[in-house]
Structure formats: structure tokens, C-alpha cells
Coordinates of C-alpha atoms and ligand atoms in Angstrom, one line a residue:
Chain A
M707 CA -4.4 27.0 15.1
G708 CA -2.1 24.1 16.2
K709 CA -0.7 21.5 13.9
T710 CA -1.1 17.7 13.5
M711 CA 2.1 15.7 13.1
A712 CA 1.7 15.4 9.3
E713 CA 1.2 19.2 9.1
K714 CA 4.3 19.8 11.2
V715 CA 6.6 17.6 9.2
L716 CA 5.4 18.9 5.9
S717 CA 5.6 22.6 7.1
K718 CA 9.2 22.1 8.1
K719 CA 10.2 20.2 4.9
S720 CA 8.5 22.5 2.5
G721 CA 9.7 25.6 4.3
S722 CA 6.2 27.1 4.6
D723 CA 3.3 27.1 7.0
V724 CA 1.0 24.5 5.4
S725 CA -2.6 23.7 6.0
P726 CA -4.7 20.7 4.9
G727 CA -5.6 21.0 1.2
D728 CA -2.5 22.9 0.2
L729 CA -0.6 21.6 -2.8
I730 CA 3.1 21.7 -2.0
I731 CA 6.3 20.7 -3.6
T732 CA 8.6 19.0 -1.1
P733 CA 12.1 17.6 -1.1
V734 CA 12.2 13.8 -0.4
D735 CA 14.6 12.4 2.1
L736 CA 14.4 8.8 0.9
V737 CA 12.7 7.0 -2.0
F738 CA 12.4 3.3 -2.5
A739 CA 10.9 0.7 -4.7
H740 CA 10.9 -3.1 -5.0
D741 CA 10.9 -5.7 -7.7
G742 CA 7.2 -5.2 -8.4
T743 CA 7.4 -1.5 -8.9
M744 CA 11.0 -0.4 -9.6
P745 CA 11.3 -2.0 -13.0
L746 CA 8.4 0.1 -14.2
A747 CA 9.8 3.2 -12.5
I748 CA 13.1 2.6 -14.3
Q749 CA 11.2 2.3 -17.6
Q750 CA 9.4 5.6 -16.8
M751 CA 12.6 7.3 -15.9
E752 CA 14.4 6.2 -19.0
H753 CA 11.7 6.5 -21.6
G754 CA 9.6 9.1 -19.9
L755 CA 12.4 11.5 -19.4
S756 CA 14.6 10.8 -22.3
K757 CA 12.5 11.2 -25.4
R758 CA 13.8 14.1 -27.4
S759 CA 16.1 15.2 -24.6
V760 CA 19.8 14.1 -24.5
E761 CA 20.4 15.9 -21.3
L762 CA 17.7 14.1 -19.5
S763 CA 18.4 10.7 -21.0
K764 CA 21.7 10.8 -19.2
R765 CA 20.1 11.9 -16.0
S766 CA 20.9 9.5 -13.2
V767 CA 19.3 9.3 -9.8
F768 CA 19.4 12.6 -7.8
D769 CA 21.3 11.1 -4.9
P770 CA 22.3 7.4 -4.8
N771 CA 22.4 7.4 -1.0
K772 CA 18.7 8.3 -0.9
V773 CA 17.4 5.8 -3.4
V774 CA 16.8 2.2 -2.3
G775 CA 15.9 -0.8 -4.3
V776 CA 14.9 -4.2 -2.8
C777 CA 14.2 -7.6 -4.4
D778 CA 11.6 -8.8 -2.0
H779 CA 8.2 -9.5 -3.6
A780 CA 9.1 -12.4 -5.9
S781 CA 12.1 -13.5 -4.0
P782 CA 14.0 -15.7 -4.3
S783 CA 13.1 -15.5 -7.9
P784 CA 10.7 -18.4 -8.8
S785 CA 11.1 -18.2 -12.6
E786 CA 13.3 -17.1 -15.5
K787 CA 11.0 -14.2 -16.3
V788 CA 11.3 -12.8 -12.8
S789 CA 15.1 -13.4 -12.8
N790 CA 15.3 -11.4 -16.0
I791 CA 13.4 -8.6 -14.4
H792 CA 15.6 -8.7 -11.3
N793 CA 18.6 -8.5 -13.5
F794 CA 17.2 -5.4 -15.2
M795 CA 16.8 -3.8 -11.8
R796 CA 20.2 -5.0 -10.6
K797 CA 21.9 -3.4 -13.6
F798 CA 20.2 -0.1 -13.1
A799 CA 21.1 -0.2 -9.4
L800 CA 24.7 -0.9 -10.1
E801 CA 25.0 1.8 -12.8
N802 CA 23.5 4.3 -10.5
R803 CA 25.2 3.0 -7.3
L804 CA 21.8 2.8 -5.5
Q805 CA 21.3 1.3 -2.1
F806 CA 20.4 -2.1 -3.4
F807 CA 19.2 -5.1 -1.4
E808 CA 19.1 -8.7 -2.7
N809 CA 16.8 -11.7 -2.6
G810 CA 16.8 -12.8 1.0
D811 CA 17.8 -9.5 2.6
G812 CA 14.1 -8.9 3.6
I813 CA 11.0 -6.9 3.0
C814 CA 11.6 -3.3 1.7
H815 CA 9.8 -1.7 4.6
Q816 CA 11.8 -3.7 7.2
I817 CA 15.1 -2.9 5.5
V818 CA 14.3 0.8 5.2
L819 CA 13.1 1.1 8.7
E820 CA 16.2 -0.6 10.1
R821 CA 18.6 1.5 8.1
F822 CA 17.0 4.8 7.0
T823 CA 13.7 5.8 8.6
A824 CA 13.9 8.6 11.2
P825 CA 11.6 11.2 12.6
W826 CA 10.8 14.3 10.4
K827 CA 11.9 12.6 7.2
V828 CA 9.7 12.6 4.1
I829 CA 9.8 9.0 2.8
I830 CA 8.2 7.9 -0.4
G831 CA 8.0 4.3 -1.5
A832 CA 6.6 2.7 -4.6
D833 CA 4.5 0.5 -2.3
S834 CA 1.2 1.2 -0.6
H835 CA 2.4 0.1 2.8
T836 CA 5.0 2.8 3.0
C837 CA 2.8 4.4 5.6
T838 CA 4.5 1.9 8.0
H839 CA 7.4 4.3 8.5
G840 CA 5.2 6.8 10.2
A841 CA 5.6 4.7 13.4
L842 CA 8.9 6.5 13.8
G843 CA 7.5 10.0 13.2
A844 CA 8.3 10.2 9.5
F845 CA 5.9 11.4 6.9
A846 CA 5.8 8.4 4.7
T847 CA 3.4 7.5 1.9
G848 CA 3.2 5.2 -1.0
M849 CA 3.1 6.3 -4.6
G850 CA 3.1 4.7 -8.1
S851 CA 6.1 4.0 -10.3
T852 CA 5.9 7.3 -12.3
D853 CA 5.9 9.4 -9.1
V854 CA 8.8 7.4 -7.9
A855 CA 10.6 7.8 -11.2
A856 CA 10.2 11.5 -10.9
I857 CA 11.6 11.5 -7.4
M858 CA 14.5 9.3 -8.4
A859 CA 15.4 11.9 -11.0
Y860 CA 14.6 15.2 -9.2
G861 CA 14.6 14.4 -5.5
K862 CA 11.2 16.1 -5.1
T863 CA 7.5 15.4 -5.3
W864 CA 4.2 17.2 -5.1
L865 CA 1.8 16.5 -2.3
K866 CA -1.6 17.6 -1.1
V867 CA -1.3 18.3 2.6
P868 CA -3.8 15.8 4.1
E869 CA -6.4 16.4 6.7
S870 CA -5.8 14.4 9.9
F871 CA -7.8 11.6 11.6
K872 CA -7.1 11.2 15.3
V873 CA -7.1 7.7 16.8
E874 CA -7.0 7.9 20.5
I875 CA -6.3 4.6 22.2
T876 CA -6.4 4.5 26.0
G877 CA -6.0 1.9 28.8
Q878 CA -4.4 -1.5 29.1
L879 CA -4.6 -4.1 26.3
P880 CA -5.9 -7.5 27.7
K881 CA -3.7 -10.5 27.5
H882 CA -3.2 -11.8 23.9
V883 CA -4.8 -8.7 22.4
Y884 CA -2.3 -6.8 20.3
S885 CA -2.0 -3.7 18.1
K886 CA -3.1 -5.9 15.2
D887 CA -6.4 -6.5 16.9
V888 CA -6.7 -2.8 17.6
I889 CA -6.1 -1.8 14.0
L890 CA -8.5 -4.5 12.7
H891 CA -11.1 -3.3 15.1
I892 CA -10.6 0.3 13.9
I893 CA -10.8 -0.6 10.2
G894 CA -13.9 -2.7 10.9
K895 CA -15.5 0.4 12.5
I896 CA -14.4 3.1 10.0
T897 CA -14.3 0.8 6.9
A898 CA -11.9 0.5 4.0
D899 CA -12.3 4.1 3.0
G900 CA -12.9 5.7 6.4
A901 CA -9.7 7.7 6.4
T902 CA -9.2 8.2 2.7
Y903 CA -6.5 10.8 1.9
M904 CA -6.0 11.5 5.6
S905 CA -3.1 11.2 8.0
M906 CA -4.1 8.7 10.6
E907 CA -2.4 9.7 13.9
F908 CA -2.3 7.1 16.7
L909 CA -2.3 8.8 20.1
G910 CA -3.2 7.9 23.7
N911 CA -1.5 6.2 26.6
T912 CA -1.8 2.7 25.1
V913 CA 0.3 3.8 22.1
D914 CA 2.8 5.6 24.4
R915 CA 3.4 2.3 26.2
M916 CA 3.6 0.2 23.0
G917 CA 7.0 -0.9 21.7
L918 CA 7.9 0.0 18.1
A919 CA 6.8 -3.3 16.6
L920 CA 3.3 -2.8 17.8
R921 CA 3.2 0.8 16.5
L922 CA 4.5 -0.3 13.2
T923 CA 1.7 -2.8 12.7
M924 CA -0.9 -0.1 13.1
C925 CA 0.8 2.4 10.8
N926 CA 1.3 -0.4 8.3
M927 CA -2.4 -0.9 8.0
A928 CA -3.5 2.8 7.9
I929 CA -3.7 2.3 4.1
E930 CA -6.3 -0.4 4.6
A931 CA -8.6 2.4 5.8
G932 CA -7.6 4.5 2.8
A933 CA -5.2 6.7 4.7
K934 CA -2.3 8.5 3.1
T935 CA -0.1 7.9 6.0
G936 CA -0.1 6.7 9.6
L937 CA 1.8 8.5 12.3
C938 CA 2.9 7.9 15.9
K939 CA 4.8 10.3 18.1
A940 CA 8.5 10.2 18.0
D941 CA 9.4 9.6 21.7
E942 CA 12.0 7.8 23.8
R943 CA 11.0 4.4 22.3
V944 CA 11.9 5.7 18.9
R945 CA 15.2 7.0 20.2
E946 CA 16.0 3.6 21.7
F947 CA 15.1 1.9 18.5
L948 CA 17.4 4.2 16.5
E949 CA 20.2 3.7 19.0
S950 CA 19.9 0.0 18.7
Y951 CA 20.8 0.5 15.0
G952 CA 23.6 2.9 15.8
R953 CA 21.5 5.8 14.5
G954 CA 20.7 7.6 17.8
K955 CA 21.9 10.9 16.3
E956 CA 18.9 10.9 13.8
Y957 CA 16.4 11.1 16.7
A958 CA 14.3 14.3 17.1
P959 CA 11.0 14.3 19.0
L960 CA 7.7 14.8 17.3
A961 CA 4.2 15.3 18.7
P962 CA 1.1 17.1 17.6
D963 CA 0.3 20.5 19.0
K964 CA -2.2 20.4 21.9
N965 CA -4.8 22.4 19.9
A966 CA -4.1 20.5 16.6
A967 CA -7.2 20.4 14.3
Y968 CA -8.3 16.9 13.5
T969 CA -11.0 16.5 10.9
D970 CA -12.2 13.2 12.3
E971 CA -11.5 11.0 15.3
I972 CA -12.2 7.7 17.0
A973 CA -11.6 6.7 20.6
V974 CA -10.7 3.1 21.4
E975 CA -10.9 1.7 24.9
A976 CA -8.1 -1.0 25.0
K977 CA -9.5 -3.0 27.8
K978 CA -12.7 -3.8 25.9
L979 CA -11.0 -5.3 22.9
E980 CA -10.7 -9.0 22.0
P981 CA -8.5 -10.8 19.5
M982 CA -10.0 -9.9 16.1
V983 CA -10.1 -11.6 12.6
A984 CA -10.8 -10.1 9.2
F985 CA -12.7 -12.5 7.1
P986 CA -12.7 -12.9 3.3
H987 CA -12.5 -11.0 1.0
K988 CA -12.2 -7.5 2.6
V989 CA -10.0 -6.1 5.3
D990 CA -13.0 -4.3 6.9
N991 CA -15.0 -7.5 7.4
V992 CA -13.9 -7.7 11.0
A993 CA -15.3 -9.7 13.9
P994 CA -14.0 -11.3 17.2
V995 CA -12.0 -14.5 16.7
T996 CA -14.6 -16.4 18.7
Q997 CA -17.0 -16.2 15.8
F998 CA -14.8 -18.2 13.5
E999 CA -13.7 -21.1 15.7
D1000 CA -15.1 -23.7 13.4
V1001 CA -13.1 -22.5 10.4
E1002 CA -10.6 -25.2 9.4
L1003 CA -7.3 -24.1 8.1
D1004 CA -5.1 -25.5 5.3
M1005 CA -2.3 -23.0 5.9
V1006 CA -1.2 -20.6 8.7
C1007 CA 1.2 -17.9 7.7
I1008 CA 3.3 -15.7 10.0
G1009 CA 5.4 -12.9 8.7
T1010 CA 5.1 -9.8 6.3
C1011 CA 5.7 -6.1 6.8
T1012 CA 2.7 -6.1 9.2
N1013 CA 3.8 -8.9 11.6
G1014 CA 7.1 -10.4 10.6
R1015 CA 9.3 -8.7 13.2
I1016 CA 11.2 -10.3 16.1
E1017 CA 8.6 -9.3 18.6
D1018 CA 5.9 -11.0 16.5
L1019 CA 8.0 -14.2 16.2
R1020 CA 8.6 -14.3 19.9
V1021 CA 4.9 -14.2 20.7
A1022 CA 4.2 -17.0 18.2
A1023 CA 7.1 -19.1 19.3
Q1024 CA 6.1 -18.8 22.9
I1025 CA 2.7 -20.3 22.1
L1026 CA 4.1 -23.0 19.8
K1027 CA 6.8 -24.1 22.2
G1028 CA 6.7 -27.8 22.8
K1029 CA 3.5 -28.2 20.7
K1030 CA 3.0 -29.5 17.2
V1031 CA 1.2 -28.0 14.2
A1032 CA -2.1 -29.9 13.6
E1033 CA -2.1 -32.6 11.1
G1034 CA -3.5 -31.4 7.8
T1035 CA -2.4 -27.8 8.4
R1036 CA 0.8 -26.2 7.2
L1037 CA 2.5 -23.5 9.1
I1038 CA 5.0 -21.2 7.3
V1039 CA 7.0 -18.4 8.9
Y1040 CA 8.8 -15.7 7.0
P1041 CA 11.0 -13.4 9.0
A1042 CA 10.7 -9.8 7.8
S1043 CA 14.5 -9.4 7.3
R1044 CA 17.9 -11.0 7.5
D1045 CA 18.4 -9.2 10.9
V1046 CA 15.1 -10.6 12.2
L1047 CA 16.0 -14.1 11.1
L1048 CA 19.5 -13.8 12.7
Q1049 CA 18.0 -12.6 15.9
A1050 CA 15.4 -15.4 15.8
I1051 CA 18.2 -18.0 15.4
K1052 CA 20.1 -16.5 18.3
E1053 CA 17.1 -16.6 20.6
G1054 CA 16.2 -20.2 19.8
I1055 CA 13.0 -19.1 18.1
V1056 CA 13.7 -20.8 14.8
E1057 CA 14.4 -24.0 16.6
K1058 CA 11.0 -23.8 18.4
F1059 CA 9.2 -23.2 15.0
L1060 CA 11.0 -26.1 13.3
Q1061 CA 10.4 -28.5 16.2
A1062 CA 6.7 -27.6 16.1
G1063 CA 6.7 -28.6 12.4
A1064 CA 6.7 -25.1 10.7
S1065 CA 8.7 -24.3 7.7
I1066 CA 10.9 -21.2 7.6
G1067 CA 11.0 -19.1 4.5
V1068 CA 13.6 -16.8 3.0
P1069 CA 13.2 -13.2 4.5
G1070 CA 11.0 -11.3 2.1
C1071 CA 7.3 -11.0 1.2
G1072 CA 6.9 -14.7 0.8
F1073 CA 3.3 -15.9 1.0
C1074 CA 1.8 -12.4 1.2
I1075 CA 1.5 -11.8 -2.5
G1076 CA 1.2 -15.3 -3.8
R1077 CA 4.2 -15.1 -5.9
T1078 CA 6.6 -17.6 -4.3
V1079 CA 4.0 -19.5 -2.2
A1080 CA 0.4 -20.0 -3.4
L1081 CA -2.8 -21.5 -2.2
G1082 CA -4.7 -24.3 -3.9
D1083 CA -8.3 -24.1 -5.1
G1084 CA -10.8 -23.9 -2.2
E1085 CA -8.0 -23.7 0.4
V1086 CA -8.3 -21.5 3.5
A1087 CA -5.4 -19.6 5.0
L1088 CA -5.0 -17.6 8.2
S1089 CA -2.3 -15.0 7.9
T1090 CA -0.7 -12.2 9.9
Q1091 CA -0.6 -10.1 6.7
N1092 CA -2.5 -6.9 6.0
R1093 CA -4.8 -7.9 3.0
N1094 CA -7.2 -10.7 2.4
F1095 CA -8.3 -9.6 -1.1
R1096 CA -9.5 -12.3 -3.4
G1097 CA -6.6 -13.7 -5.3
R1098 CA -4.0 -12.0 -3.0
M1099 CA -2.2 -15.3 -2.2
G1100 CA -2.1 -16.4 -5.8
N1101 CA -5.5 -18.1 -6.1
D1102 CA -8.9 -16.4 -6.5
K1103 CA -10.6 -19.6 -5.5
A1104 CA -9.0 -19.5 -2.0
E1105 CA -10.0 -17.7 1.2
I1106 CA -7.8 -15.6 3.5
Y1107 CA -8.4 -14.6 7.1
L1108 CA -6.2 -12.1 8.9
C1109 CA -5.2 -12.0 12.5
S1110 CA -2.3 -11.4 15.0
P1111 CA 0.7 -13.6 15.4
A1112 CA -0.7 -15.0 18.7
T1113 CA -4.0 -16.0 17.0
A1114 CA -2.0 -17.5 14.1
A1115 CA 0.2 -19.6 16.4
A1116 CA -2.8 -20.8 18.5
S1117 CA -4.7 -21.8 15.4
A1118 CA -1.7 -23.7 13.8
I1119 CA -1.8 -26.0 16.8
T1120 CA -5.5 -26.8 16.5
G1121 CA -5.8 -26.5 12.7
R1122 CA -8.9 -24.3 13.2
I1123 CA -9.2 -20.6 13.9
T1124 CA -8.5 -20.4 17.6
D1125 CA -8.7 -17.8 20.4
P1126 CA -5.1 -17.4 21.7
R1127 CA -6.5 -16.6 25.2
G1128 CA -7.6 -20.2 25.6
V1129 CA -4.2 -21.8 24.8
Chain B
M561 CA -7.9 18.1 -22.5
N562 CA -11.3 19.6 -22.8
E563 CA -13.9 17.0 -23.9
I564 CA -14.3 13.3 -24.0
K565 CA -17.1 11.4 -25.8
G566 CA -17.6 7.7 -25.2
N567 CA -19.8 4.8 -24.0
V568 CA -20.1 3.2 -20.6
L569 CA -18.4 -0.2 -20.8
R570 CA -19.0 -1.2 -17.3
V571 CA -20.5 0.0 -14.0
F572 CA -18.3 -1.4 -11.2
P573 CA -19.4 -1.7 -7.5
K574 CA -17.7 -0.2 -4.4
D575 CA -14.1 -1.0 -3.3
V576 CA -12.8 -2.6 -6.6
N577 CA -9.2 -3.2 -5.6
T578 CA -6.0 -3.3 -7.5
D579 CA -5.6 -7.1 -7.2
E580 CA -8.9 -7.3 -9.0
I581 CA -7.8 -4.9 -11.6
I582 CA -4.6 -6.7 -12.3
S583 CA -3.6 -9.7 -10.2
G584 CA -0.2 -9.5 -8.4
K585 CA 0.6 -12.9 -9.8
Y586 CA 1.1 -11.5 -13.3
K587 CA 2.8 -8.2 -12.6
Y588 CA 6.2 -9.7 -11.8
D589 CA 6.4 -11.5 -15.0
E590 CA 5.6 -9.0 -17.6
L591 CA 6.8 -5.5 -18.3
D592 CA 4.9 -5.2 -21.5
I593 CA 1.6 -3.5 -20.5
K594 CA -0.2 -4.5 -23.6
K595 CA 0.3 -8.2 -22.8
L596 CA -0.5 -7.6 -19.1
A597 CA -3.8 -5.9 -20.2
I598 CA -5.3 -9.2 -21.4
H599 CA -5.6 -10.1 -17.7
A600 CA -7.4 -6.8 -16.7
F601 CA -10.2 -7.5 -14.2
E602 CA -9.9 -11.2 -15.0
A603 CA -11.0 -12.6 -11.6
I604 CA -14.2 -10.5 -11.4
D605 CA -15.0 -9.8 -15.0
P606 CA -13.4 -12.4 -17.4
K607 CA -14.9 -10.8 -20.5
F608 CA -13.6 -7.3 -19.8
H609 CA -10.7 -7.3 -22.1
E610 CA -12.7 -8.7 -25.0
D611 CA -15.6 -6.4 -24.5
A612 CA -13.4 -3.3 -24.2
R613 CA -12.3 -3.9 -27.8
K614 CA -15.9 -4.0 -29.1
V615 CA -17.0 -0.7 -27.6
K616 CA -16.1 2.6 -29.2
S617 CA -14.2 4.9 -26.8
P618 CA -15.1 3.0 -23.7
I619 CA -15.6 4.7 -20.3
L620 CA -15.6 3.1 -16.9
V621 CA -18.1 4.0 -14.2
A622 CA -17.7 2.9 -10.6
S623 CA -19.0 3.4 -7.1
E624 CA -16.8 4.4 -4.2
N625 CA -13.2 3.8 -3.4
F626 CA -12.2 2.5 -6.9
G627 CA -8.6 1.3 -7.1
C628 CA -8.0 0.6 -3.4
G629 CA -5.2 -1.6 -2.3
S630 CA -1.7 -1.6 -3.7
S631 CA 0.3 1.2 -5.3
R632 CA 0.8 -0.8 -8.5
E633 CA 0.7 1.6 -11.4
Q634 CA 0.1 -1.5 -13.6
A635 CA -3.6 -1.1 -12.5
P636 CA -4.4 2.2 -14.3
L637 CA -1.9 1.3 -17.0
V638 CA -3.8 -1.9 -18.0
I639 CA -7.0 0.0 -17.9
K640 CA -5.6 2.6 -20.2
A641 CA -4.1 -0.1 -22.4
C642 CA -7.7 -1.5 -22.8
N643 CA -8.4 1.9 -24.6
I644 CA -10.4 3.3 -21.7
S645 CA -10.5 7.0 -22.1
C646 CA -11.6 8.0 -18.6
I647 CA -12.9 6.6 -15.3
I648 CA -15.8 8.3 -13.5
A649 CA -16.3 7.1 -9.9
E650 CA -18.0 8.3 -6.8
S651 CA -14.6 8.3 -5.2
F652 CA -11.1 6.9 -5.9
A653 CA -8.5 5.4 -3.6
R654 CA -5.7 7.9 -3.2
I655 CA -2.7 6.3 -4.9
F656 CA -4.8 5.1 -7.8
Y657 CA -6.0 8.7 -8.2
R658 CA -2.5 10.0 -8.4
N659 CA -1.3 7.2 -10.7
G660 CA -4.2 7.9 -13.2
F661 CA -3.2 11.5 -13.7
N662 CA 0.5 10.6 -13.7
I663 CA -0.1 8.4 -16.8
G664 CA -2.3 10.9 -18.4
M665 CA -5.7 9.3 -17.8
P666 CA -8.4 11.6 -16.4
L667 CA -10.3 10.4 -13.3
I668 CA -13.5 12.2 -12.4
E669 CA -15.3 12.1 -9.1
C670 CA -19.0 12.4 -9.5
K671 CA -21.7 11.9 -6.8
D672 CA -24.0 8.9 -7.3
V673 CA -22.7 8.3 -10.8
S674 CA -22.9 4.5 -10.4
K675 CA -26.6 4.8 -9.7
K676 CA -27.3 7.2 -12.6
A677 CA -25.3 5.9 -15.6
S678 CA -25.8 2.4 -17.0
Q679 CA -23.8 0.1 -19.1
G680 CA -24.0 1.2 -22.8
D681 CA -25.0 4.8 -22.1
G682 CA -23.3 7.4 -24.3
L683 CA -21.6 10.1 -22.3
E684 CA -20.1 13.5 -23.2
I685 CA -17.7 14.9 -20.6
D686 CA -17.0 18.6 -20.6
F687 CA -14.0 19.3 -18.4
S688 CA -14.1 23.1 -18.3
A689 CA -17.8 23.1 -17.5
G690 CA -17.5 20.2 -15.1
T691 CA -20.4 18.4 -16.6
I692 CA -21.2 14.9 -17.9
R693 CA -24.1 14.7 -20.4
N694 CA -25.7 11.3 -20.5
L695 CA -26.9 11.2 -24.2
S696 CA -28.9 8.0 -23.7
K697 CA -30.9 9.2 -20.7
N698 CA -30.8 12.8 -21.6
E699 CA -29.5 13.8 -18.2
T700 CA -26.6 16.0 -17.0
Y701 CA -24.4 15.4 -14.0
K702 CA -22.1 17.9 -12.4
F703 CA -18.6 16.9 -11.1
K704 CA -16.0 18.5 -8.9
P705 CA -13.6 20.4 -11.2
I706 CA -10.2 18.8 -11.6
P707 CA -7.5 20.6 -9.6
E708 CA -5.4 23.0 -11.7
F709 CA -2.2 21.0 -11.3
M710 CA -3.8 17.8 -12.3
Q711 CA -5.3 19.5 -15.3
K712 CA -1.7 20.5 -16.3
L713 CA -0.6 16.9 -16.0
L714 CA -3.4 15.8 -18.3
D715 CA -2.7 18.6 -20.8
A716 CA 1.0 17.4 -21.0
G717 CA 0.0 13.8 -21.2
G718 CA 1.2 12.7 -17.8
L719 CA 3.8 13.5 -15.2
M720 CA 6.9 12.6 -17.2
P721 CA 6.0 14.6 -20.3
Y722 CA 5.1 17.5 -17.9
L723 CA 8.5 17.4 -16.2
R724 CA 10.2 17.1 -19.5
K725 CA 8.4 20.2 -20.7
S726 CA 8.8 22.3 -17.5
G727 CA 12.3 21.0 -16.7
G728 CA 11.5 19.7 -13.3
F729 CA 9.2 20.6 -10.4
T730 CA 8.6 24.3 -10.4
E731 CA 6.7 26.1 -7.7
Ligands
SF4_1599 S1 5.0 -8.2 2.9 FE1 3.1 -8.1 1.7 S2 2.2 -6.1 2.2 FE2 4.3 -6.0 2.9 S3 5.5 -5.2 1.2 FE3 5.5 -7.4 0.9 S4 3.8 -7.9 -0.4 FE4 3.5 -5.8 0.4

């Protein structure tokens, strides 16, 4: 029987021929956590391991080059409490000589993917959107702080080999329909637990033609269908991406076997799709943008690990060029990383945003989690992020709609949810 | 861990997410889980924390996909800090499931449990037999046995004590 991509990577890593359902112990190539999860992981590592054991209390991280910490979720720190927690994390990072990234360097996923992600790696992050990294052909999944503490200490983890869910996308995407619309459409169809515990593998000629940014958006949201990871083939596009970061040597191709066994599958015809919106308060509440065109917006948000990359900003800036954000609506843009912001400055994108009346945030999670930007009571936001749960943006009396960067930009101009195809 | 006896504190619907269990707006400010636990389920069930203290050995029951959303371990930790001994759901989100066992809290998957058990019911859970006895309704429900490795984690009290005991990951 042939193997899916997840089964291939896990077989190679664990040194055995694995099948879905097997419980394996595997070495981890990279582990990371952020300011919302690392402090707890440090506590678990220090207290969990140290009690009654001198040897273990002195245990530091297994390999400082493979452990990454990022201050991105509540960054720049908005309060003294958060600053103290950041300091706790900073101190641990310094003592253990971790790969540590500061307030303003960017979102953990973007940083890891620019610097560390490569095909065939096993990557574990203390963040549910770690599945993002599968877009480069890595087996990447999110875990909790205790799992991550154990990996920081031992460099290994236990995993159940997942079953795989094949997503076959074929044909040409219509103008102003993006991978964000594709993944929202899929989640709407299979629901928030449609791929629970599975490896969601994105295949088909539409995906082959997609640049990395588009693939990353889909893998990022695999978790919103409950998946353990999302994976795309590692192909020439991945090689080019790695080369652009001087890491061409880390490239190795990955594709599923022809006779790979998928437990479930869905076929998507790209040309039939429209711009989609997820409406409050669940990601699987999905319908075409045209059904929401009377929804008035207080805030439009572009950024996050889903859609804060340079390709996303380009699309939005192109639509906003020479236009103004509607009166009564605020547009905020958070580039996903320092590199993304630098590139956006070079290309004149930041200028276009500023001239349109947007505000530009410090690279990081920003508005996504409601920690440094929050909504007011009864306010309505349209965002390029991946979750619209009640309270997600810091206020449980607010409403969040999700969409692509193109839909967000078009809507910022009108102040209502707007179909980007008409702009 | 062989048996748990307790009372159903709440029966939650489908897709309760981690933001509802503990809002992201608190978790960056507080490392003390006991203090964080005051806000457990605050947005969807403001009386949760108070009621949890009134019930002897409280147990949670839920429908499908309990704990979906973020990887925050604060979610199962605040539930545990509210003295919840065990969660029985029709299914759990993957990361939440792992996190529960890692912190030594048993999670049980049992078909249709949210339709069968009601708030206030007395339950007796037998792990080796894989059964839940509902003492109030005089019914018995079967559940999928807990995988052997997870059982070891529970017996040790969680992943960290397990690793301490076994000296690391052993195959
Ligand atoms: S941008 Fe949002 S979804 Fe992504 S890591 Fe940050 S908080 Fe999580």
C-alpha cells in the first residue's frame, strides 16, 4: 500500500514503516513557542521535571539551535504584567541560548517558516496553527505547553500517525478568488471537525500552480477543520522559496505515493468558487460574500499568520491604491514579520496603505487575539485572520467576519462587506 | 486510575472552543492557574466557577468537538483547577485531548453522552471495564477504552511525572 505525505515523513523520521493509528516516538527537528505558551512550558519544564531530581532540574534544552521562542502574541507588551512575563521568557531564552525573537520581529509562524521550515522536518509548535508549515512539506502540528516542555528537554515526542484526508483542487481560480476562499469553502463543507485528527493533504493542479503564500493560507487553516496537520507537496516552488532565504540546500521533494490510502476526500472545482466569508461566531459558518453586502464595518483588519505575507499585502494595496478608507471605518494592517514589513516599504505598499488612511501595526499577531488591539461593544470587524470565535478580538459583545485580503481591502473602501470582483 | 465517582456539573453543546473555556485576553497576564480559573467559561457560563465549588467531585459532559481552537493548555488547566475530575464528551478536539492527559486529567469519549446524562446526575466511571454508570437514571454507558499509553500518563499523574519516572521517552 502506498503512503500519504504524512505517513512518508513520519516513517522516515521514526525509522519504521508506519501506518495510521500507530503510536510512535519521533525525534523533533524544531520546537517553538510564543509568549502565550512558552512561559507555561518553562514552568512545566522547571517544576515538572525538577521535583525530587537534581539531575533533571539542571536539564537545559536538548539543542538550543532547535528551540525557538517568539514574543508575538501580546507584542509590543501592552502592560506591566505582560512585560514581566516577557522578561521571564527572555531570561530563560538567554540562559539556554535559544533562538529568541523579540517584540516586533513578527509572528512565530512567519519567523519559523522564513528561517527554519523545510521539507521532511518534524516541527512542533505550542500553537495550534503550527500546521501552517506543512505548506513546505514538513510534518508540523501544534501541541500544548507540557508536550513542548518535554520536547524542549528531550528532543522527542510521541505521536499517533494520523489518517489522511485528500483535498483535490483542480482548475483555474477566478479573478479575486484566492486560496483563503478555497479553504473557507472547504471548512464550510466539511465543518469544524470534518478532518479531526487527520492530515489534510492539498493536491491537484490548482495547488501546483499556487505560490507558497497561497498554500500557506490553506495549511494554516487545516486546524479549523480539526486537522492535525495540513500538507502540500514539496516541489520547485518550495525550492525557490528556500533559495530566496539562502536555504536551497534544505530542499528535498515530497509527494504522496500514487496509490496512497486516503480515508476521506473532497474534490473542489476552482472555477466554480466565489469570494467567501465566514460569519460569526464559527469558522464553518461560510457563505459567498454577496450574501453579506449590507453588513457595515467598524474595523477592517489585514494581517496574521493566515494572510499577513507580502503577497497578501500586495493584493490589498493594489485595490486600495488611490482610494480612501470609508468614513466611520478603521483599517489596520499588521505585516506578519519584520522582513514582510521591510519588503512592503521597499515596494511602496506601506505608502499606499498610509495614503488610503490605514494604520500600520508592529509585526506580530496584533488584532488577531485582541491583546494589543480590541473591539468595542457591539462592533463589527472583517478580518483576514483564521478564527471568528466569540471574544477572539478581546470583546465577547463584538462580531467577527473572516475573508481574503482582497475582500478586506474592497470592504475598507466602502465600509461594508464588499465583493472585490466589483471594485 | 481505576474509578471516578462524581456529579455532572454541566452538559455543554457541540464545538465549545478554547476561547470560551478561557479567553485569550487573560492568559497573557496570569501564570497562576488558580487565579485564571475564576474566568473559566466566563463568556458562555458566568456562574461556572461559583457552581463548580458547590458540587462534590464535579464532572463535565459535552457533545462533539469539545476544546476546539487554540493549543492553550490553560484551557484544561483551568478546568482542572475548578476541581473537575473528568470530562466525558462525544468527541474532543485533538490538541485539547492530548493536553488533558498530559496534565493528568482523564478525557472519555462516549457516544451520545450529552443526550443521555443530565446536569446533576451521579456518575460512576470504571476505567478498566470501560463503563459509566448513571446512578440517577440507573443506566450504563460504554466508552472506548483509553489507549494504553494514555493510561500510563494518567497513572503517573501526567506527562512530566511520567517522564521523570521513566527517565525520558522509551520505546
Ligand atoms: S496571528 Fe493569530 S492565529 Fe496566528 S499565531 Fe498569532 S494569534 Fe495565532
